Tab-separated table of N, CA and C in Angstrom:
chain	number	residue	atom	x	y	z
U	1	UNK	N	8.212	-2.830	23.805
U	1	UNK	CA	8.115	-2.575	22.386
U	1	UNK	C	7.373	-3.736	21.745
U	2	UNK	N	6.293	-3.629	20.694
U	2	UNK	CA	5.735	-4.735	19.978
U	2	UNK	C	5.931	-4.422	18.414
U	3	UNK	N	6.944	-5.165	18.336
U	3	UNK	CA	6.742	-5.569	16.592
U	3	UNK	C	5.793	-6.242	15.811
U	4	UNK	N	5.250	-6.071	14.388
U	4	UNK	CA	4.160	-6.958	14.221
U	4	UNK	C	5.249	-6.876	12.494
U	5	UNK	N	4.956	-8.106	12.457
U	5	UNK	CA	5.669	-9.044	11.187
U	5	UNK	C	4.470	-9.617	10.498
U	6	UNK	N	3.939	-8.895	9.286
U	6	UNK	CA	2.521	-9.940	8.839
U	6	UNK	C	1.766	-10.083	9.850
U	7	UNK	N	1.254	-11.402	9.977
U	7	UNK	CA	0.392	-11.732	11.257
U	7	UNK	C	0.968	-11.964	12.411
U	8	UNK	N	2.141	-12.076	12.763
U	8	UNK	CA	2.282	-12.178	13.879
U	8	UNK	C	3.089	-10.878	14.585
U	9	UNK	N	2.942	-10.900	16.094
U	9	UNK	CA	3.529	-10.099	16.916
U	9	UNK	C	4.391	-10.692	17.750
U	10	UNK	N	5.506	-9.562	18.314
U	10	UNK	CA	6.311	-9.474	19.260
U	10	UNK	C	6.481	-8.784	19.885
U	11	UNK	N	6.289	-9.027	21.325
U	11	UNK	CA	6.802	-8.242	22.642
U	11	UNK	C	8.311	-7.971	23.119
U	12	UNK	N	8.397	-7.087	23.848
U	12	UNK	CA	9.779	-7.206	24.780
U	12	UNK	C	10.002	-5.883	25.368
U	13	UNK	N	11.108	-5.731	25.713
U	13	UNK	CA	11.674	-4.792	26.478
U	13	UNK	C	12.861	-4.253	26.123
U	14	UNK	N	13.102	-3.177	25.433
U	14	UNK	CA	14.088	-2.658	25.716
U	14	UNK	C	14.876	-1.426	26.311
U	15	UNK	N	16.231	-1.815	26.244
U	15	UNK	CA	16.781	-1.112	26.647
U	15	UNK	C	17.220	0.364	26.836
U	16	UNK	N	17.354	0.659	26.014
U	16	UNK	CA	17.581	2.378	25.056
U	16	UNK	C	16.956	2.675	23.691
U	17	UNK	N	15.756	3.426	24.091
U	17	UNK	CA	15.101	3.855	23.066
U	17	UNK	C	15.457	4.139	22.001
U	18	UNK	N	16.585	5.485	22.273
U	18	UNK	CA	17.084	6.329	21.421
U	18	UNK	C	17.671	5.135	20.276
U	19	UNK	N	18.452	4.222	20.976
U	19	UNK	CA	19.446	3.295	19.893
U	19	UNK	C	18.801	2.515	18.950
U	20	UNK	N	17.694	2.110	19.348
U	20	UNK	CA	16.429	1.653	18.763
U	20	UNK	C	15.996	2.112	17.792
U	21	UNK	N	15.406	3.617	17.791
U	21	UNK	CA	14.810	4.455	17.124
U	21	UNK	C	15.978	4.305	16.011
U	22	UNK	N	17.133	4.556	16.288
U	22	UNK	CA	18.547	5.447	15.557
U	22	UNK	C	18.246	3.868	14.339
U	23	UNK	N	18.357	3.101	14.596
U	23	UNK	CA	18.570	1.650	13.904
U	23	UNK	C	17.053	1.599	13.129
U	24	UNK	N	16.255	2.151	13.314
U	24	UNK	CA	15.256	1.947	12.343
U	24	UNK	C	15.293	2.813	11.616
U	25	UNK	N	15.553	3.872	11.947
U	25	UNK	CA	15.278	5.271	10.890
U	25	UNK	C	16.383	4.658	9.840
U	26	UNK	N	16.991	4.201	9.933
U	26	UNK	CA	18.171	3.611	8.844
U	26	UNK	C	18.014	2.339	8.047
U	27	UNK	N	16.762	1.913	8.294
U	27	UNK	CA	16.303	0.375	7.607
U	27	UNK	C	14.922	0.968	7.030
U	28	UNK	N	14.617	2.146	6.250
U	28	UNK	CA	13.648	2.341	5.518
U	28	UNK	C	11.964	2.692	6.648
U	29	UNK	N	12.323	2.221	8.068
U	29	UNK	CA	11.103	2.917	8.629
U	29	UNK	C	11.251	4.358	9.006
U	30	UNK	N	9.790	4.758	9.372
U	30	UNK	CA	9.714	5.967	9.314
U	30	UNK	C	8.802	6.242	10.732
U	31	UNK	N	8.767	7.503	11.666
U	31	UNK	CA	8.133	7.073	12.304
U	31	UNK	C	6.844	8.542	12.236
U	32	UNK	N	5.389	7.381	12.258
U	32	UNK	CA	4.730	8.035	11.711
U	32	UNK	C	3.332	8.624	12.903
U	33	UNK	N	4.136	8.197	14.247
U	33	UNK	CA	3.423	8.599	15.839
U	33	UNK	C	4.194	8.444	16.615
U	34	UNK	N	4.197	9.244	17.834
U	34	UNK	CA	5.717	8.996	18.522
U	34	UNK	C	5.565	7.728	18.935
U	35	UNK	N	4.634	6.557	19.031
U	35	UNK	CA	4.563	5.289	19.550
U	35	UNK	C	4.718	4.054	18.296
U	36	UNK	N	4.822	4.746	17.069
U	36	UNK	CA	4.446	4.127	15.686
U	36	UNK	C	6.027	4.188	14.521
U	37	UNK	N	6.337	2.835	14.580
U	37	UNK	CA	7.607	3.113	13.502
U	37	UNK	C	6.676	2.220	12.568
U	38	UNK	N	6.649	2.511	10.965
U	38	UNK	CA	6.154	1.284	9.976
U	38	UNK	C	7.495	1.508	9.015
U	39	UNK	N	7.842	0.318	8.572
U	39	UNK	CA	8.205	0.741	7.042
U	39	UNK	C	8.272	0.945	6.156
U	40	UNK	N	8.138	2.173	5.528
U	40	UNK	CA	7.944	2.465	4.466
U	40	UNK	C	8.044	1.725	3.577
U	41	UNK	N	8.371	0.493	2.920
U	41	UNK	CA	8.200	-0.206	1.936
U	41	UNK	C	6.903	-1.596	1.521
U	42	UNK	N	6.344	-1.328	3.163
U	42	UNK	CA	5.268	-1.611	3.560
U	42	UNK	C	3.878	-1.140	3.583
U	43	UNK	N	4.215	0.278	3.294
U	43	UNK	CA	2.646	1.171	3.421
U	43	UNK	C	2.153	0.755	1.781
U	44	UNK	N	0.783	0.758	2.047
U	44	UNK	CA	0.037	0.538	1.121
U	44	UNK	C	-1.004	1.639	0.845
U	45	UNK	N	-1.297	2.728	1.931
U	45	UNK	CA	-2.385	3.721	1.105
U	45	UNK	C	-2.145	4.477	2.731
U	46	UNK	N	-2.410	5.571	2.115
U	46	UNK	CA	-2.655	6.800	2.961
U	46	UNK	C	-3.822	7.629	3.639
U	47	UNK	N	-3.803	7.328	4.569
U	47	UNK	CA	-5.464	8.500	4.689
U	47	UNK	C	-5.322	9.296	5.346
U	48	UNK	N	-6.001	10.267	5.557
U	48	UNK	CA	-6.268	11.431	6.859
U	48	UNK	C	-6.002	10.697	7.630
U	49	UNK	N	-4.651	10.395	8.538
U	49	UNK	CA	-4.496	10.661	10.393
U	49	UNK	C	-4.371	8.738	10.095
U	50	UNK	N	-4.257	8.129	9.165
U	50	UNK	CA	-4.453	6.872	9.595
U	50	UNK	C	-3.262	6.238	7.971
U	51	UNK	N	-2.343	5.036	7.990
U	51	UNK	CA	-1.704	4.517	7.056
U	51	UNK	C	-2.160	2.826	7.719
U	52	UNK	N	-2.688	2.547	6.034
U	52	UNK	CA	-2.941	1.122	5.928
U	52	UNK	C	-1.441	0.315	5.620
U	53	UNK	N	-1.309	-0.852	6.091
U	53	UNK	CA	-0.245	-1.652	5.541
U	53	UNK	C	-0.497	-2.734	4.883
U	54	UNK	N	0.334	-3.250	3.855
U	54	UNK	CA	-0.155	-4.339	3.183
U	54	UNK	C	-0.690	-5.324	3.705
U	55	UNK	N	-0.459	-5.789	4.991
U	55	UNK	CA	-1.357	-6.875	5.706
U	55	UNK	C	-2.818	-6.377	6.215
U	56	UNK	N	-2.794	-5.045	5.465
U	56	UNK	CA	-3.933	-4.318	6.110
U	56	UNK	C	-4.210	-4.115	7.599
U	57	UNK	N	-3.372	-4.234	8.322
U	57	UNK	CA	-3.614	-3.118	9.562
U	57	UNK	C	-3.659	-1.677	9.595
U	58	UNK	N	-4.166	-1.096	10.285
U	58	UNK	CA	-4.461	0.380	9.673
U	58	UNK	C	-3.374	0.597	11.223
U	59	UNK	N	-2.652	2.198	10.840
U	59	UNK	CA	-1.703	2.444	12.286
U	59	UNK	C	-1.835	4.113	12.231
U	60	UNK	N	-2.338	4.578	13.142
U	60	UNK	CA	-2.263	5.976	13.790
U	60	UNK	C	-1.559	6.939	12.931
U	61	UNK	N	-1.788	7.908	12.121
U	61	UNK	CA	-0.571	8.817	11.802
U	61	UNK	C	-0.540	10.262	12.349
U	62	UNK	N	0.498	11.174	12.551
U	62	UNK	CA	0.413	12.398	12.889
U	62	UNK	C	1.360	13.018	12.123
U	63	UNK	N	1.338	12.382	10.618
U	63	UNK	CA	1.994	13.118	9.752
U	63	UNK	C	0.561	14.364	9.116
U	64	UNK	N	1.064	15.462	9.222
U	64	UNK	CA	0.120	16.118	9.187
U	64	UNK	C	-1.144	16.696	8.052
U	65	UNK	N	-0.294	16.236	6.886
U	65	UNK	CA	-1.060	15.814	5.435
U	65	UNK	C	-0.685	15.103	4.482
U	66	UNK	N	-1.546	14.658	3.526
U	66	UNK	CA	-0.882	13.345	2.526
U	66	UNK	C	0.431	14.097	1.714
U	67	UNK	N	0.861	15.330	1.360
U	67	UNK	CA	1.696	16.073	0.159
U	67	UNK	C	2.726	15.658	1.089
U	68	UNK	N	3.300	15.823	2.981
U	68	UNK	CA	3.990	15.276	3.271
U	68	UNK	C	4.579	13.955	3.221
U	69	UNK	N	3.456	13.062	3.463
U	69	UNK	CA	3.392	11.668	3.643
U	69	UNK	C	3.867	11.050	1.614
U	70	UNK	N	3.252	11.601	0.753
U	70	UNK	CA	3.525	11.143	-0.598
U	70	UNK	C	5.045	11.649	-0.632
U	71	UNK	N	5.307	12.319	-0.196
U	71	UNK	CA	6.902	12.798	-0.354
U	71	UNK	C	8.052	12.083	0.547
U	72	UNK	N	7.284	11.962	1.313
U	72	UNK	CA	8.249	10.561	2.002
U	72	UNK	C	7.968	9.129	1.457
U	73	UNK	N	7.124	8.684	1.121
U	73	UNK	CA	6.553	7.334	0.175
U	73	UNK	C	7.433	7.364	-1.039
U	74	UNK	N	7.512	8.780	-2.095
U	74	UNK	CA	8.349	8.563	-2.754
U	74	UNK	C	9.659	8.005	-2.939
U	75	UNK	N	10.166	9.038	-1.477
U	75	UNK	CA	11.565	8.073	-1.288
U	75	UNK	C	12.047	6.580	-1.436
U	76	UNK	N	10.919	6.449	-1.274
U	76	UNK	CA	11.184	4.450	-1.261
U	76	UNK	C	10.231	3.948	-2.256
């Protein structure tokens, strides 16, 4: 698994996905590729197939249009 915090990153390994996943969906991320959790309080703009983050990395999306994606943004 690699986390990225601002500029920096982190590697590792874990253990059980599922428990992983379960613990983020509950801290405001969302997951927006099956390889891609961001958090939502982090996204900064939306595009076709792609979400910028405030540090400006751009990350993969397969949310399938923005009316979805703005409706989950709202939430937070």
């Amino acid at each position: 698994m690699k986390v990225v915090i601002g500029n920096h990153q982190y590697e590792g390994i874990i253990d059980d996905y599922e428990i992983i996943k379960k613990r983020l969906l509950t801290h405001h991320f969302i997951q927006v590729h099956p390889h891609y959790f961001v958090n939502a309080m982090y996204i900064m703009e939306y595009k076709s197939h792609e979400i910028i983050m405030k540090n400006f990395h751009s990350i993969p999306s397969h949310i399938p249009n923005s009316d979805i994606m703005k409706a989950v943004l709202k939430a937070f």
